[in-house]
Amino acid sequence: MTAPKTLYDKIWDAHLVDEAPDGTALLYIDRHLVHEVTSPQAFEGLRMAGRTVRCPEKTIAVPDHNVPTTPDREKGIENAESRIQVEELDRNARDFGIHYYPVNDIRQGIVHIIGPEQGWTLPGMTIVCGDSHTATHGAFGALAHGIGTSEVEHVLATQTLIARKSKNMKVEITGKLPPFVTAKDITLSVIGATGTAGGTGHVIEYCGEAIRGLSMEGRMTVCNMAIEGGARAGLIAPDEKTFDYVRGRPHAPKGAAWEAAMTWWRTLKSDEGAQWDKVVTIRAEDIAPVVTWGTSPEDVLPITGDVPDPESFAGGKIAAARRSLDYMGLKPGTRLTDIPIDAVFIGSCTNGRIEDLRAAAEVLRGRKLAPGVRGMVVPGSGLVRAQAEEEGLAQVFIDAGFEWRLAGCSMCLGMNPDQLAPGERCAATSNRNFEGRQGRGGRTHLMSPVMAAAAAVTGRLTDVRELMTETV
Amino acid sequence: MEKFTTLTGIAAPMPLVNIDTDMIIPKQFLKTIKRTGLGVHLFDEMRYTPEGAEVPDFVLNQPAYREARILIAGDNFGCGSSREHAPWALMDFGIRCVISTSFADIFYNNCFKNGILPVILPPDAVEQLMDDAEKGANARITVDLEAQTVTAADGTVFEFDIDPFKKHCLINGLDDIGLTLEKVSKIDSFEATARARFPWA
Ligand code: SF4
């Protein structure tokens, strides 16, 4: 009998091309996703060395970071550097014959949204992208993580990655989530509990009743932010929900291939008795809607809390918290719900899927943006946008006073013109609250789509549970 | 790739935890399609005012640290995005070694692909080196990759651990892709087996 294995062990073993005695491994890569920001130097490297893309059929490219999201974007990209990056991707996709979703294709969108949407992301695969939020795809029970540009070039040339096995970490969320507490609150609370380096050197498997209870969209939100917890990747074992989501997608297997795939997919779970290097358990009942107060995703508190005193931390965190509060323009002891906002951003690869838009629209239905607050909804893909229009969600946002945008990364990082002005404060559904992330001097509070929608209505950070019970 | 063997130089102290890649190289500089020229933008938003003037307090703007070759930083250095622009910017500025108690995984890997040595040391060692770094040019630090040691200004020697394969590549300036392509027959046979086992993939 073989020793019990974790899900991570199983995927790793199935992709091992070679392993040196010192543990340096060559791992086969099933899907390589590519976007315009981290790939030009890799393609340039290939050209200079006279190399080709080994498996163009396993390589999928889409421009997302730089693209304008305004309705008139067919006019082209104004910023010359952004335009050149997108044109480079056009050219590289063409020259190397890889799958491509150009800006004007309705299937275009954020790379981590369209991978699953198009059925490129499948259970048991290894998936990489020159982007840290590749962790998203782990929601399907795929080993998915971000790589640097040199590694992008390596994967393009060899379809493999030089890797070393990470440790196994189990994050179990027991019980059922209370109302208005979402996948985003789970993932932020885990980071709040373990810190941004808590997962360093580990691959996290999320499990437990609350994780099983999430939809695929919610599971993607959880895995998306595994990287903010420092983990190499996040994983969730596939189940019927996973298979239902995948079935019938354009690049999912069909017929006999589907049956063969299902046979292997059903084995993709951690065995009883598998060894974990680290275990964290959180009760779903203890999770509240959370927001971030600082400039690190670990700076998380329940919305019922107050801005903390930097002196309450230890070590280097004291200086970091002081710097954070100074940057965020916040005073210790301020109630989080007393913090006014200037902008609301709903979108990103964390929360730009149809279910996120449904949840936010539910809160916004019949309500309006608070005076003076700017609201922006940026669907994660052209198809999400189309579906939201069909379901009438777009109209809810428009009626509430939001801008209804085209798909892209947008104000998640503001590489395109969608940016905060210095000092502006934003309730955002994205994943990073770093200094300058959404625009130089911009202040970001991370939260779930329902919490962002609630903040939009009141013009300050708000406990969505209160807003929604007020009117019942 | 540039080799790394030994390095003696001035170290700049950055006693902050969670220095993220957005701080190291903000997004507006990711629009380049080249690997070079990013040094002037290293730590841009901490280093310059919005008008582009130098912030005198920022460590790399102080005369003592303009020639720094080593960075001593707090926990979890390089967290955040996968942007290799971060090590490119450090390298272009002239930083060849970063010493911290811990690094984010992707950044750590990216360093080795660009001739930069990230060194992990225990908190008290980093603290002593941070003190040295505060002394500017009066305290040079030596890093020896072959011996896996960092020598503080007073001669104290700290040993560090490193993956043998990464060390080998860095000392010899080896190109990963070239090394992997030597194993192409193994990739071929893996693909043949995988085609039978996972025909849909
Ligand atoms: S939406 Fe944000 S986090 Fe996601 S890929 Fe785009 S920039 Fe990165």
Tab-separated table of C-alpha atoms in Angstrom, chain A residues 74-332:
chain	number	residue	atom	x	y	z
A	74	GLU	CA	-12.552	50.346	-29.878
A	75	LYS	CA	-10.974	53.737	-30.515
A	76	GLY	CA	-7.745	52.222	-29.241
A	77	ILE	CA	-5.402	52.759	-26.327
A	78	GLU	CA	-4.270	56.323	-25.804
A	79	ASN	CA	-1.235	55.671	-23.615
A	80	ALA	CA	1.571	54.740	-26.003
A	81	GLU	CA	3.321	52.316	-23.659
A	82	SER	CA	0.126	50.445	-22.843
A	83	ARG	CA	-0.742	50.301	-26.515
A	84	ILE	CA	2.686	48.907	-27.384
A	85	GLN	CA	2.346	46.161	-24.765
A	86	VAL	CA	-1.002	45.074	-26.168
A	87	GLU	CA	0.299	45.245	-29.737
A	88	GLU	CA	3.296	43.160	-28.708
A	89	LEU	CA	0.941	40.513	-27.340
A	90	ASP	CA	-1.068	40.594	-30.594
A	91	ARG	CA	2.126	40.035	-32.519
A	92	ASN	CA	3.540	37.373	-30.215
A	93	ALA	CA	0.286	35.415	-30.206
A	94	ARG	CA	0.219	35.522	-33.991
A	95	ASP	CA	3.903	34.740	-34.551
A	96	PHE	CA	3.981	31.840	-32.112
A	97	GLY	CA	0.519	30.495	-32.953
A	98	ILE	CA	-0.963	30.471	-29.456
A	99	HIS	CA	-4.662	30.757	-28.524
A	100	TYR	CA	-5.629	34.389	-28.316
A	101	TYR	CA	-8.568	36.482	-27.150
A	102	PRO	CA	-7.957	39.991	-28.511
A	103	VAL	CA	-9.456	43.120	-26.966
A	104	ASN	CA	-12.439	43.176	-29.311
A	105	ASP	CA	-13.413	39.528	-28.698
A	106	ILE	CA	-16.437	39.137	-26.418
A	107	ARG	CA	-14.563	36.345	-24.636
A	108	GLN	CA	-11.781	38.771	-23.638
A	109	GLY	CA	-11.445	39.422	-19.931
A	110	ILE	CA	-9.190	39.007	-16.935
A	111	VAL	CA	-6.976	36.028	-17.593
A	112	HIS	CA	-8.029	34.239	-14.379
A	113	ILE	CA	-11.689	34.663	-15.215
A	114	ILE	CA	-11.550	33.466	-18.783
A	115	GLY	CA	-9.400	30.379	-18.097
A	116	PRO	CA	-12.205	28.699	-16.136
A	117	GLU	CA	-14.924	30.276	-18.274
A	118	GLN	CA	-13.543	28.770	-21.475
A	119	GLY	CA	-12.850	25.375	-19.905
A	120	TRP	CA	-9.059	25.704	-20.150
A	121	THR	CA	-8.881	25.253	-16.385
A	122	LEU	CA	-9.583	21.638	-15.443
A	123	PRO	CA	-9.152	19.567	-12.283
A	124	GLY	CA	-5.813	17.892	-11.710
A	125	MET	CA	-3.923	20.158	-14.083
A	126	THR	CA	-0.814	22.208	-13.533
A	127	ILE	CA	-1.461	25.804	-14.551
A	128	VAL	CA	0.928	28.734	-14.508
A	129	CYS	CA	0.813	32.366	-15.561
A	130	GLY	CA	3.125	35.312	-15.116
A	131	ASP	CA	0.734	36.617	-12.527
A	132	SER	CA	0.465	35.907	-8.839
A	133	HIS	CA	-3.315	35.486	-8.836
A	134	THR	CA	-3.010	32.333	-10.900
A	135	ALA	CA	-3.811	30.771	-7.537
A	136	THR	CA	-7.468	31.366	-8.533
A	137	HIS	CA	-7.526	28.227	-10.693
A	138	GLY	CA	-6.804	26.104	-7.624
A	139	ALA	CA	-10.551	26.252	-6.974
A	140	PHE	CA	-10.863	23.426	-9.537
A	141	GLY	CA	-8.344	21.197	-7.806
A	142	ALA	CA	-5.627	22.308	-10.214
A	143	LEU	CA	-2.125	23.156	-9.035
A	144	ALA	CA	-1.926	26.755	-10.184
A	145	HIS	CA	0.547	29.440	-9.313
A	146	GLY	CA	2.210	32.616	-10.476
A	147	ILE	CA	5.661	32.700	-12.037
A	148	GLY	CA	8.126	35.400	-13.053
A	149	THR	CA	8.930	36.423	-16.601
A	150	SER	CA	12.085	34.257	-16.801
A	151	GLU	CA	9.919	31.307	-15.863
A	152	VAL	CA	7.329	32.340	-18.459
A	153	GLU	CA	10.089	32.062	-21.034
A	154	HIS	CA	11.128	28.713	-19.580
A	155	VAL	CA	7.584	27.340	-19.825
A	156	LEU	CA	7.124	28.699	-23.342
A	157	ALA	CA	10.328	26.987	-24.454
A	158	THR	CA	10.047	23.697	-22.554
A	159	GLN	CA	6.443	23.326	-21.261
A	160	THR	CA	8.021	22.576	-17.900
A	161	LEU	CA	9.004	24.472	-14.795
A	162	ILE	CA	11.939	23.919	-12.491
A	163	ALA	CA	10.326	23.581	-9.104
A	164	ARG	CA	10.759	22.273	-5.625
A	165	LYS	CA	7.966	20.724	-3.693
A	166	SER	CA	6.228	22.993	-1.206
A	167	LYS	CA	4.875	21.947	2.162
A	168	ASN	CA	1.268	20.919	2.715
A	169	MET	CA	-1.002	23.211	4.691
A	170	LYS	CA	-4.633	22.515	5.483
A	171	VAL	CA	-7.063	25.336	6.105
A	172	GLU	CA	-10.360	24.005	7.320
A	173	ILE	CA	-13.428	26.188	7.596
A	174	THR	CA	-15.955	24.291	9.642
A	175	GLY	CA	-19.694	24.915	9.875
A	176	LYS	CA	-21.932	27.261	7.914
A	177	LEU	CA	-21.364	30.902	7.014
A	178	PRO	CA	-23.747	33.408	8.613
A	179	PRO	CA	-25.889	35.548	6.257
A	180	PHE	CA	-24.006	38.191	4.239
A	181	VAL	CA	-20.692	36.583	5.105
A	182	THR	CA	-19.037	35.487	1.885
A	183	ALA	CA	-16.059	33.749	0.333
A	184	LYS	CA	-14.177	37.043	0.441
A	185	ASP	CA	-14.641	37.240	4.199
A	186	ILE	CA	-13.325	33.688	4.523
A	187	THR	CA	-10.192	34.367	2.541
A	188	LEU	CA	-9.497	37.730	4.202
A	189	SER	CA	-10.115	36.264	7.657
A	190	VAL	CA	-7.676	33.437	6.981
A	191	ILE	CA	-5.020	35.984	6.002
A	192	GLY	CA	-5.885	38.059	9.054
A	193	ALA	CA	-5.345	34.983	11.217
A	194	THR	CA	-2.159	33.656	9.594
A	195	GLY	CA	-0.526	36.850	8.269
A	196	THR	CA	0.698	37.586	4.759
A	197	ALA	CA	3.632	35.235	5.294
A	198	GLY	CA	1.600	32.535	7.061
A	199	GLY	CA	1.454	30.352	3.973
A	200	THR	CA	4.994	30.987	2.708
A	201	GLY	CA	6.548	27.809	1.360
A	202	HIS	CA	3.214	25.976	1.481
A	203	VAL	CA	0.437	24.935	-0.818
A	204	ILE	CA	-2.843	25.430	0.996
A	205	GLU	CA	-5.761	23.054	0.627
A	206	TYR	CA	-8.994	24.687	1.751
A	207	CYS	CA	-11.572	22.270	3.041
A	208	GLY	CA	-14.443	21.917	5.455
A	209	GLU	CA	-18.194	22.330	5.285
A	210	ALA	CA	-18.127	26.065	4.572
A	211	ILE	CA	-15.803	25.559	1.586
A	212	ARG	CA	-17.974	22.720	0.245
A	213	GLY	CA	-20.935	25.039	0.602
A	214	LEU	CA	-19.407	27.666	-1.683
A	215	SER	CA	-20.184	27.890	-5.380
A	216	MET	CA	-17.314	27.641	-7.860
A	217	GLU	CA	-17.260	31.435	-8.021
A	218	GLY	CA	-16.845	31.638	-4.257
A	219	ARG	CA	-14.148	28.989	-4.272
A	220	MET	CA	-12.263	30.979	-6.903
A	221	THR	CA	-12.451	34.023	-4.630
A	222	VAL	CA	-10.957	32.018	-1.765
A	223	CYS	CA	-8.103	30.522	-3.807
A	224	ASN	CA	-7.440	33.839	-5.579
A	225	MET	CA	-6.116	35.325	-2.364
A	226	ALA	CA	-4.031	32.324	-1.267
A	227	ILE	CA	-1.113	34.364	-2.560
A	228	GLU	CA	-1.952	37.224	-0.196
A	229	GLY	CA	-1.500	34.683	2.574
A	230	GLY	CA	1.950	33.989	1.160
A	231	ALA	CA	1.100	30.504	-0.132
A	232	ARG	CA	2.522	29.145	-3.348
A	233	ALA	CA	-0.965	28.012	-4.349
A	234	GLY	CA	-4.423	27.311	-2.981
A	235	LEU	CA	-6.369	24.163	-3.751
A	236	ILE	CA	-9.893	22.888	-3.294
A	237	ALA	CA	-10.688	19.258	-4.055
A	238	PRO	CA	-13.087	18.965	-7.004
A	239	ASP	CA	-16.628	17.707	-6.421
A	240	GLU	CA	-19.956	17.610	-8.250
A	241	LYS	CA	-20.109	21.416	-8.264
A	242	THR	CA	-16.756	21.503	-9.996
A	243	PHE	CA	-17.775	18.959	-12.602
A	244	ASP	CA	-21.087	20.728	-13.223
A	245	TYR	CA	-19.271	24.006	-13.759
A	246	VAL	CA	-16.750	22.489	-16.169
A	247	ARG	CA	-19.162	20.322	-18.185
A	248	GLY	CA	-19.912	21.717	-21.625
A	249	ARG	CA	-17.350	24.551	-21.539
A	250	PRO	CA	-15.712	25.152	-24.932
A	251	HIS	CA	-12.376	23.506	-24.093
A	252	ALA	CA	-13.599	20.925	-21.577
A	253	PRO	CA	-13.370	17.281	-22.674
A	254	LYS	CA	-16.454	15.764	-24.295
A	255	GLY	CA	-17.896	12.244	-24.683
A	256	ALA	CA	-15.490	9.422	-23.941
A	257	ALA	CA	-12.744	11.885	-23.028
A	258	TRP	CA	-15.070	13.384	-20.409
A	259	GLU	CA	-15.696	9.966	-18.886
A	260	ALA	CA	-11.986	9.189	-18.817
A	261	ALA	CA	-11.289	12.549	-17.212
A	262	MET	CA	-13.987	12.016	-14.588
A	263	THR	CA	-12.380	8.718	-13.558
A	264	TRP	CA	-9.163	10.541	-12.661
A	265	TRP	CA	-10.863	13.651	-11.319
A	266	ARG	CA	-12.824	11.613	-8.795
A	267	THR	CA	-9.546	10.454	-7.242
A	268	LEU	CA	-8.446	14.037	-6.659
A	269	LYS	CA	-8.785	14.407	-2.933
A	270	SER	CA	-6.483	14.140	0.036
A	271	ASP	CA	-6.385	10.634	1.441
A	272	GLU	CA	-7.440	9.825	4.955
A	273	GLY	CA	-4.333	10.011	7.132
A	274	ALA	CA	-2.382	12.286	4.764
A	275	GLN	CA	0.341	14.312	6.487
A	276	TRP	CA	0.049	18.072	6.880
A	277	ASP	CA	2.910	20.380	7.783
A	278	LYS	CA	0.534	23.000	9.115
A	279	VAL	CA	-3.171	23.030	9.958
A	280	VAL	CA	-5.412	26.021	10.569
A	281	THR	CA	-9.032	25.628	11.559
A	282	ILE	CA	-11.560	28.439	11.617
A	283	ARG	CA	-15.241	28.215	12.490
A	284	ALA	CA	-17.439	29.747	9.819
A	285	GLU	CA	-19.755	31.005	12.569
A	286	ASP	CA	-16.889	33.149	13.887
A	287	ILE	CA	-16.360	34.932	10.565
A	288	ALA	CA	-17.907	38.380	10.220
A	289	PRO	CA	-17.996	40.679	7.213
A	290	VAL	CA	-14.489	42.139	7.237
A	291	VAL	CA	-12.674	45.129	5.776
A	292	THR	CA	-9.006	46.050	5.665
A	293	TRP	CA	-7.814	49.161	7.486
A	294	GLY	CA	-4.150	49.252	6.411
A	295	THR	CA	-1.893	48.677	3.428
A	296	SER	CA	-1.356	44.954	3.789
A	297	PRO	CA	-4.061	42.336	3.211
A	298	GLU	CA	-3.367	40.990	6.711
A	299	ASP	CA	-4.649	44.283	8.141
A	300	VAL	CA	-8.124	42.831	8.476
A	301	LEU	CA	-10.847	43.475	11.024
A	302	PRO	CA	-14.548	42.735	11.386
A	303	ILE	CA	-16.543	45.759	10.288
A	304	THR	CA	-17.717	46.121	13.896
A	305	GLY	CA	-14.144	46.972	14.996
A	306	ASP	CA	-12.064	50.116	15.422
A	307	VAL	CA	-8.884	51.276	13.697
A	308	PRO	CA	-6.111	49.637	15.770
A	309	ASP	CA	-3.295	51.339	17.654
A	310	PRO	CA	0.081	50.566	16.020
A	311	GLU	CA	1.540	50.125	19.508
A	312	SER	CA	-0.707	47.095	19.949
A	313	PHE	CA	1.447	45.167	17.467
A	314	ALA	CA	4.908	43.692	17.954
A	315	GLY	CA	8.293	43.964	16.250
A	316	GLY	CA	8.595	45.422	12.755
A	317	LYS	CA	4.814	45.493	12.451
A	318	ILE	CA	4.633	48.556	14.729
A	319	ALA	CA	6.499	50.739	12.239
A	320	ALA	CA	4.577	49.205	9.331
A	321	ALA	CA	1.216	49.874	11.022
A	322	ARG	CA	2.201	53.474	11.784
A	323	ARG	CA	3.191	53.980	8.199
A	324	SER	CA	-0.064	52.331	7.055
A	325	LEU	CA	-2.284	54.554	9.166
A	326	ASP	CA	-0.394	57.629	8.080
A	327	TYR	CA	-0.822	56.614	4.441
A	328	MET	CA	-4.469	55.700	4.957
A	329	GLY	CA	-5.179	58.958	6.804
A	330	LEU	CA	-6.706	57.111	9.765
A	331	LYS	CA	-6.515	57.595	13.525
A	332	PRO	CA	-6.401	54.726	16.036
